[in-house]
């Protein structure tokens, strides 16, 4: 029998959204109580409430129907776009909030690190904060005492131990906070994206620490947007998408799938149809051409065009259509605006508009990229919500001619770099 | 170890549990160190950057005794029944009252003030109101020293019941924890509470036998309504305290048990209410 450490059974979490949140109204509560006291038929009130549930000011499922078993000792990455439910899942696992449906089974002591420095107090000294922070994360005083020197050494704030935390530089604060957390030794460790803090050197130190944790046989759940960290640390990976578990598999498989996001994302026509309404502009179509043939399978050596057809209802000096390109790791490679070259000439006027953006050849590396097309009132607000995602696949064809066979994606760009060489006489 | 086994396959299950449950004291016990650490934190931080610091816990009761002393003198009102000087009798009431009111106002805001903790880590949340009832004990001890000095000044020999003072302190703490359970949970959901509490405390000062003795008031209340006065949980605490220090005559045992029963009632219901609302804290705070 495999040793399961975490078992999620049909897990779901519903939140109420809308202007009235987050307080439920006292008056509503009181009528509920009154109804209870008067012994109104319980079924009646309940069914009434059930009917009211899908109200427009309503509710949404941050997570739903999650079924997963995680074996002890596995290091599991959790990835997904913003709002996919990653943080909610971590909160449920660390018992900060209760599930709305389903259940979570956990075997072993859980330590969670959702934020660096939770509970640290600016007025207390570094030393006092180490004990405070440790206790909050669930460490015993003795445990902290034992590891105290180690923690201080790791943080590198030794000389300032008896100075109040508020006098620390923010970098020092973060280092101290993370140092405490890094010495937490639960059987199950839950870590949110906390490595994104501190300078590069300290980040490497943290990653090293995470490596230690990962190889020490503990179960770790780790959220990050940095796919390279996920691939480096984790053996398995969960991909969440809009509150559902889209994938749970061996890490490279999931990361690759997530990178070539196209396979899971909704068709472009549907995305266009679901864009939020606004008074300025409507995107009607987004198509990709190479050599005047419409296709999403492109050659990296040749330029390609992105054609955007839209209708403008109302002009605005800052109304802009943008084209963003994301690399296979999900990082933005570049962003470009339709009027970048000449703002006067490219100002959008009322009526139909046909925009064409040409991305040069010999620029991108082969791989699964994704385009994001949207419109916004520049620096104020977006008009197209999450924008339209268009997956494109670039195959290798460029003049960049090397025999090196790069098996996996290494970098977004692969331009033609000109090398020159001068050789000496060899003495 | 944090894990508690409540399932045959060693799994600890968390589900949405709508039913009423009391506070899990076993879990609180496992986190007991945190209670001290939070209390110590609050103490260490409290008087940072003040000039007179801890002396505030002397100034407040002294000023209160002084103001009411002058007021009642000017009104020519006799608010004490025993022979002990007014200052002593009043201070006897003020000591537990200060303990109660300070810890209550701290505890009410405890969940909200520790919002980052509530939304980012798991601890039994009841630790927050519990630990915030402790620092006022320090104020109490300091004010108690003042009390002893005052007794010496008037050369009053305390009765042997003085030994029961710790018990009375526990009684006062129980009363404030009981009310804190309700108020802190309510305040996390409805911020109105923290505006209402100072007001309630002000009313409570007059509704409880603090700056006067209950026997003086009892005479003026129609007999059939006297019991209502003792629905106040602090009425019993204050008179009990006075009795323990000065050996005053105690109010009737029915009244005292009514007041004590209220404390127990608020405590037990508060425990269930807190636990019931606890699961919404992180989402609604």
mmCIF file of C-alpha atoms in Angstrom, chain B residues 9-223:
data_model
loop_
_atom_site.group_PDB
_atom_site.id
_atom_site.type_symbol
_atom_site.label_atom_id
_atom_site.label_comp_id
_atom_site.label_asym_id
_atom_site.label_seq_id
_atom_site.Cartn_x
_atom_site.Cartn_y
_atom_site.Cartn_z
ATOM 1 C CA UNK B 9 -6.603 5.164 8.976
ATOM 2 C CA UNK B 10 -4.750 7.926 10.828
ATOM 3 C CA UNK B 11 -6.239 10.613 8.645
ATOM 4 C CA UNK B 12 -7.375 13.824 10.123
ATOM 5 C CA UNK B 13 -10.302 15.028 8.052
ATOM 6 C CA UNK B 14 -11.429 18.595 7.596
ATOM 7 C CA UNK B 15 -14.856 19.166 6.200
ATOM 8 C CA UNK B 16 -17.472 21.845 6.254
ATOM 9 C CA UNK B 17 -19.047 21.255 9.612
ATOM 10 C CA UNK B 18 -22.173 23.202 10.221
ATOM 11 C CA UNK B 19 -23.016 21.667 13.570
ATOM 12 C CA UNK B 20 -22.373 23.442 16.853
ATOM 13 C CA UNK B 21 -19.194 22.465 18.618
ATOM 14 C CA UNK B 22 -17.400 23.924 21.602
ATOM 15 C CA UNK B 23 -13.889 25.292 21.562
ATOM 16 C CA UNK B 24 -11.364 22.496 21.263
ATOM 17 C CA UNK B 25 -9.426 23.040 24.492
ATOM 18 C CA UNK B 26 -7.107 20.141 23.788
ATOM 19 C CA UNK B 27 -5.873 21.944 20.731
ATOM 20 C CA UNK B 28 -5.593 25.201 22.631
ATOM 21 C CA UNK B 29 -3.446 23.387 25.172
ATOM 22 C CA UNK B 30 -1.089 22.243 22.431
ATOM 23 C CA UNK B 31 -0.700 25.877 21.411
ATOM 24 C CA UNK B 32 -0.395 27.137 24.985
ATOM 25 C CA UNK B 33 3.067 28.598 24.456
ATOM 26 C CA UNK B 34 1.589 30.914 21.899
ATOM 27 C CA UNK B 35 -0.755 32.408 24.502
ATOM 28 C CA UNK B 36 2.222 33.487 26.587
ATOM 29 C CA UNK B 37 4.185 34.667 23.610
ATOM 30 C CA UNK B 38 1.345 36.853 22.382
ATOM 31 C CA UNK B 39 0.701 38.213 25.850
ATOM 32 C CA UNK B 40 4.407 38.981 26.250
ATOM 33 C CA UNK B 41 4.464 40.632 22.849
ATOM 34 C CA UNK B 42 1.564 42.877 23.749
ATOM 35 C CA UNK B 43 3.185 43.813 27.042
ATOM 36 C CA UNK B 44 6.550 44.563 25.505
ATOM 37 C CA UNK B 45 5.031 46.672 22.793
ATOM 38 C CA UNK B 46 2.445 48.463 24.813
ATOM 39 C CA UNK B 47 4.425 51.139 26.548
ATOM 40 C CA UNK B 48 7.077 51.625 23.886
ATOM 41 C CA UNK B 49 7.447 55.312 23.175
ATOM 42 C CA UNK B 50 5.426 56.468 26.157
ATOM 43 C CA UNK B 51 6.820 58.726 28.854
ATOM 44 C CA UNK B 52 5.303 57.441 32.077
ATOM 45 C CA UNK B 53 4.804 53.920 30.722
ATOM 46 C CA UNK B 54 3.488 51.413 33.161
ATOM 47 C CA UNK B 55 2.476 54.189 35.580
ATOM 48 C CA UNK B 56 -0.621 54.543 33.432
ATOM 49 C CA UNK B 57 -2.059 51.558 35.229
ATOM 50 C CA UNK B 58 -1.842 53.592 38.468
ATOM 51 C CA UNK B 59 -3.017 56.891 37.089
ATOM 52 C CA UNK B 60 -6.256 55.553 35.716
ATOM 53 C CA UNK B 61 -7.726 54.033 38.905
ATOM 54 C CA UNK B 62 -6.407 56.880 41.039
ATOM 55 C CA UNK B 63 -8.025 59.521 38.872
ATOM 56 C CA UNK B 64 -11.282 57.599 38.782
ATOM 57 C CA UNK B 65 -11.406 57.308 42.569
ATOM 58 C CA UNK B 66 -10.552 60.975 42.874
ATOM 59 C CA UNK B 67 -13.166 62.168 40.397
ATOM 60 C CA UNK B 68 -15.981 60.107 41.861
ATOM 61 C CA UNK B 69 -14.910 60.967 45.395
ATOM 62 C CA UNK B 70 -15.194 64.676 44.620
ATOM 63 C CA UNK B 71 -18.412 64.194 42.680
ATOM 64 C CA UNK B 72 -20.205 62.257 45.397
ATOM 65 C CA UNK B 73 -18.885 64.609 48.063
ATOM 66 C CA UNK B 74 -20.220 67.590 46.140
ATOM 67 C CA UNK B 75 -23.570 65.881 45.709
ATOM 68 C CA UNK B 76 -23.466 64.921 49.315
ATOM 69 C CA UNK B 77 -24.295 61.363 48.317
ATOM 70 C CA UNK B 78 -23.304 58.514 50.516
ATOM 71 C CA UNK B 79 -22.535 55.578 48.253
ATOM 72 C CA UNK B 80 -20.871 53.248 50.687
ATOM 73 C CA UNK B 81 -22.398 51.245 53.473
ATOM 74 C CA UNK B 82 -19.310 50.010 55.288
ATOM 75 C CA UNK B 83 -17.022 51.981 57.572
ATOM 76 C CA UNK B 84 -14.045 51.759 55.268
ATOM 77 C CA UNK B 85 -13.029 55.047 53.644
ATOM 78 C CA UNK B 86 -14.558 55.806 50.268
ATOM 79 C CA UNK B 87 -11.221 55.574 48.433
ATOM 80 C CA UNK B 88 -10.616 52.060 49.711
ATOM 81 C CA UNK B 89 -14.106 50.784 48.997
ATOM 82 C CA UNK B 90 -14.076 52.202 45.498
ATOM 83 C CA UNK B 91 -10.615 50.971 44.672
ATOM 84 C CA UNK B 92 -11.777 47.493 45.696
ATOM 85 C CA UNK B 93 -14.353 47.705 42.960
ATOM 86 C CA UNK B 94 -12.116 49.437 40.463
ATOM 87 C CA UNK B 95 -9.390 46.802 40.561
ATOM 88 C CA UNK B 96 -11.450 43.969 39.090
ATOM 89 C CA UNK B 97 -13.331 46.433 36.899
ATOM 90 C CA UNK B 98 -10.162 47.682 35.319
ATOM 91 C CA UNK B 99 -9.029 44.122 34.757
ATOM 92 C CA UNK B 100 -12.351 43.333 33.136
ATOM 93 C CA UNK B 101 -12.723 46.421 30.988
ATOM 94 C CA UNK B 102 -9.126 46.496 29.749
ATOM 95 C CA UNK B 103 -9.086 42.863 28.768
ATOM 96 C CA UNK B 104 -12.511 43.139 27.205
ATOM 97 C CA UNK B 105 -11.579 46.031 24.965
ATOM 98 C CA UNK B 106 -8.284 44.380 24.025
ATOM 99 C CA UNK B 107 -9.912 41.064 23.316
ATOM 100 C CA UNK B 108 -12.739 42.531 21.264
ATOM 101 C CA UNK B 109 -10.271 43.862 18.746
ATOM 102 C CA UNK B 110 -7.888 40.931 18.977
ATOM 103 C CA UNK B 111 -9.128 39.029 15.940
ATOM 104 C CA UNK B 112 -9.294 42.103 13.760
ATOM 105 C CA UNK B 113 -5.920 43.447 14.875
ATOM 106 C CA UNK B 114 -4.315 40.135 14.089
ATOM 107 C CA UNK B 115 -5.918 39.898 10.691
ATOM 108 C CA UNK B 116 -2.699 38.850 8.921
ATOM 109 C CA UNK B 117 -2.403 35.949 11.319
ATOM 110 C CA UNK B 118 -5.978 34.908 10.849
ATOM 111 C CA UNK B 119 -5.742 34.890 7.080
ATOM 112 C CA UNK B 120 -2.228 33.519 6.666
ATOM 113 C CA UNK B 121 -1.575 30.875 9.282
ATOM 114 C CA UNK B 122 -3.561 28.368 11.208
ATOM 115 C CA UNK B 123 -3.710 28.748 14.945
ATOM 116 C CA UNK B 124 -6.737 28.060 17.113
ATOM 117 C CA UNK B 125 -8.167 31.546 16.861
ATOM 118 C CA UNK B 126 -9.445 31.492 20.406
ATOM 119 C CA UNK B 127 -5.841 32.036 21.439
ATOM 120 C CA UNK B 128 -6.088 35.636 20.310
ATOM 121 C CA UNK B 129 -8.818 36.792 22.697
ATOM 122 C CA UNK B 130 -7.394 34.550 25.420
ATOM 123 C CA UNK B 131 -3.923 36.000 25.223
ATOM 124 C CA UNK B 132 -5.175 39.554 25.123
ATOM 125 C CA UNK B 133 -6.901 39.104 28.477
ATOM 126 C CA UNK B 134 -3.538 38.468 30.133
ATOM 127 C CA UNK B 135 -1.587 41.744 29.886
ATOM 128 C CA UNK B 136 -4.189 43.611 31.974
ATOM 129 C CA UNK B 137 -3.205 41.251 34.797
ATOM 130 C CA UNK B 138 0.035 43.179 35.051
ATOM 131 C CA UNK B 139 -1.875 46.419 35.434
ATOM 132 C CA UNK B 140 -3.937 44.683 38.022
ATOM 133 C CA UNK B 141 -0.895 43.652 40.047
ATOM 134 C CA UNK B 142 0.483 47.174 40.009
ATOM 135 C CA UNK B 143 -2.829 48.655 41.026
ATOM 136 C CA UNK B 144 -3.072 46.005 43.695
ATOM 137 C CA UNK B 145 0.172 47.261 45.184
ATOM 138 C CA UNK B 146 -1.477 50.677 45.353
ATOM 139 C CA UNK B 147 -4.381 49.048 47.134
ATOM 140 C CA UNK B 148 -2.056 47.543 49.733
ATOM 141 C CA UNK B 149 -0.415 50.919 50.235
ATOM 142 C CA UNK B 150 -3.790 52.530 50.713
ATOM 143 C CA UNK B 151 -4.807 49.911 53.285
ATOM 144 C CA UNK B 152 -1.585 50.571 55.158
ATOM 145 C CA UNK B 153 -2.185 54.310 54.953
ATOM 146 C CA UNK B 154 -5.606 53.975 56.564
ATOM 147 C CA UNK B 155 -4.184 51.255 58.820
ATOM 148 C CA UNK B 156 -6.909 48.850 57.836
ATOM 149 C CA UNK B 157 -6.152 45.243 58.580
ATOM 150 C CA UNK B 158 -7.490 43.075 55.777
ATOM 151 C CA UNK B 159 -9.575 40.106 56.812
ATOM 152 C CA UNK B 160 -8.336 36.541 56.396
ATOM 153 C CA UNK B 161 -10.469 36.272 53.292
ATOM 154 C CA UNK B 162 -7.653 38.157 51.594
ATOM 155 C CA UNK B 163 -6.311 34.734 50.697
ATOM 156 C CA UNK B 164 -9.263 34.343 48.376
ATOM 157 C CA UNK B 165 -8.204 37.279 46.214
ATOM 158 C CA UNK B 166 -6.539 35.023 43.585
ATOM 159 C CA UNK B 167 -9.805 33.138 43.301
ATOM 160 C CA UNK B 168 -11.627 36.410 42.749
ATOM 161 C CA UNK B 169 -9.080 37.394 40.097
ATOM 162 C CA UNK B 170 -9.795 34.134 38.339
ATOM 163 C CA UNK B 171 -13.506 34.916 38.614
ATOM 164 C CA UNK B 172 -12.959 38.332 37.022
ATOM 165 C CA UNK B 173 -10.869 36.780 34.258
ATOM 166 C CA UNK B 174 -13.502 34.160 33.599
ATOM 167 C CA UNK B 175 -16.087 36.910 33.254
ATOM 168 C CA UNK B 176 -13.950 38.841 30.803
ATOM 169 C CA UNK B 177 -13.020 35.753 28.786
ATOM 170 C CA UNK B 178 -16.695 34.815 28.626
ATOM 171 C CA UNK B 179 -17.676 38.190 27.206
ATOM 172 C CA UNK B 180 -14.570 38.304 25.003
ATOM 173 C CA UNK B 181 -15.517 35.088 23.247
ATOM 174 C CA UNK B 182 -18.735 36.673 22.078
ATOM 175 C CA UNK B 183 -17.445 40.130 21.354
ATOM 176 C CA UNK B 184 -14.251 39.176 19.526
ATOM 177 C CA UNK B 185 -16.104 36.791 17.228
ATOM 178 C CA UNK B 186 -18.858 39.312 16.608
ATOM 179 C CA UNK B 187 -16.351 42.058 15.930
ATOM 180 C CA UNK B 188 -14.587 39.976 13.308
ATOM 181 C CA UNK B 189 -17.832 39.854 11.354
ATOM 182 C CA UNK B 190 -19.446 43.153 12.302
ATOM 183 C CA UNK B 191 -17.049 45.962 12.985
ATOM 184 C CA UNK B 192 -19.824 47.841 14.818
ATOM 185 C CA UNK B 193 -18.922 45.955 17.935
ATOM 186 C CA UNK B 194 -15.672 47.740 18.597
ATOM 187 C CA UNK B 195 -17.506 51.032 18.579
ATOM 188 C CA UNK B 196 -20.148 49.744 20.936
ATOM 189 C CA UNK B 197 -17.771 48.221 23.463
ATOM 190 C CA UNK B 198 -16.301 51.427 24.970
ATOM 191 C CA UNK B 199 -19.846 52.611 25.396
ATOM 192 C CA UNK B 200 -20.907 49.352 27.037
ATOM 193 C CA UNK B 201 -17.931 49.568 29.360
ATOM 194 C CA UNK B 202 -18.936 53.062 30.363
ATOM 195 C CA UNK B 203 -22.455 51.924 31.132
ATOM 196 C CA UNK B 204 -21.102 48.890 32.918
ATOM 197 C CA UNK B 205 -19.124 51.074 35.289
ATOM 198 C CA UNK B 206 -22.399 52.535 36.541
ATOM 199 C CA UNK B 207 -24.450 49.363 36.298
ATOM 200 C CA UNK B 208 -22.015 47.467 38.509
ATOM 201 C CA UNK B 209 -21.184 48.101 42.150
ATOM 202 C CA UNK B 210 -17.867 49.752 41.412
ATOM 203 C CA UNK B 211 -17.949 53.351 42.607
ATOM 204 C CA UNK B 212 -20.735 52.515 45.059
ATOM 205 C CA UNK B 213 -21.770 49.485 47.049
ATOM 206 C CA UNK B 214 -24.617 47.317 45.867
ATOM 207 C CA UNK B 215 -26.428 47.478 49.219
ATOM 208 C CA UNK B 216 -26.906 51.230 48.753
ATOM 209 C CA UNK B 217 -28.586 50.689 45.397
ATOM 210 C CA UNK B 218 -30.542 47.652 46.470
ATOM 211 C CA UNK B 219 -32.440 49.758 49.006
ATOM 212 C CA UNK B 220 -33.723 51.947 46.213
ATOM 213 C CA UNK B 221 -34.827 49.254 43.815
ATOM 214 C CA UNK B 222 -38.300 47.735 44.248
ATOM 215 C CA UNK B 223 -37.879 44.327 45.778
#
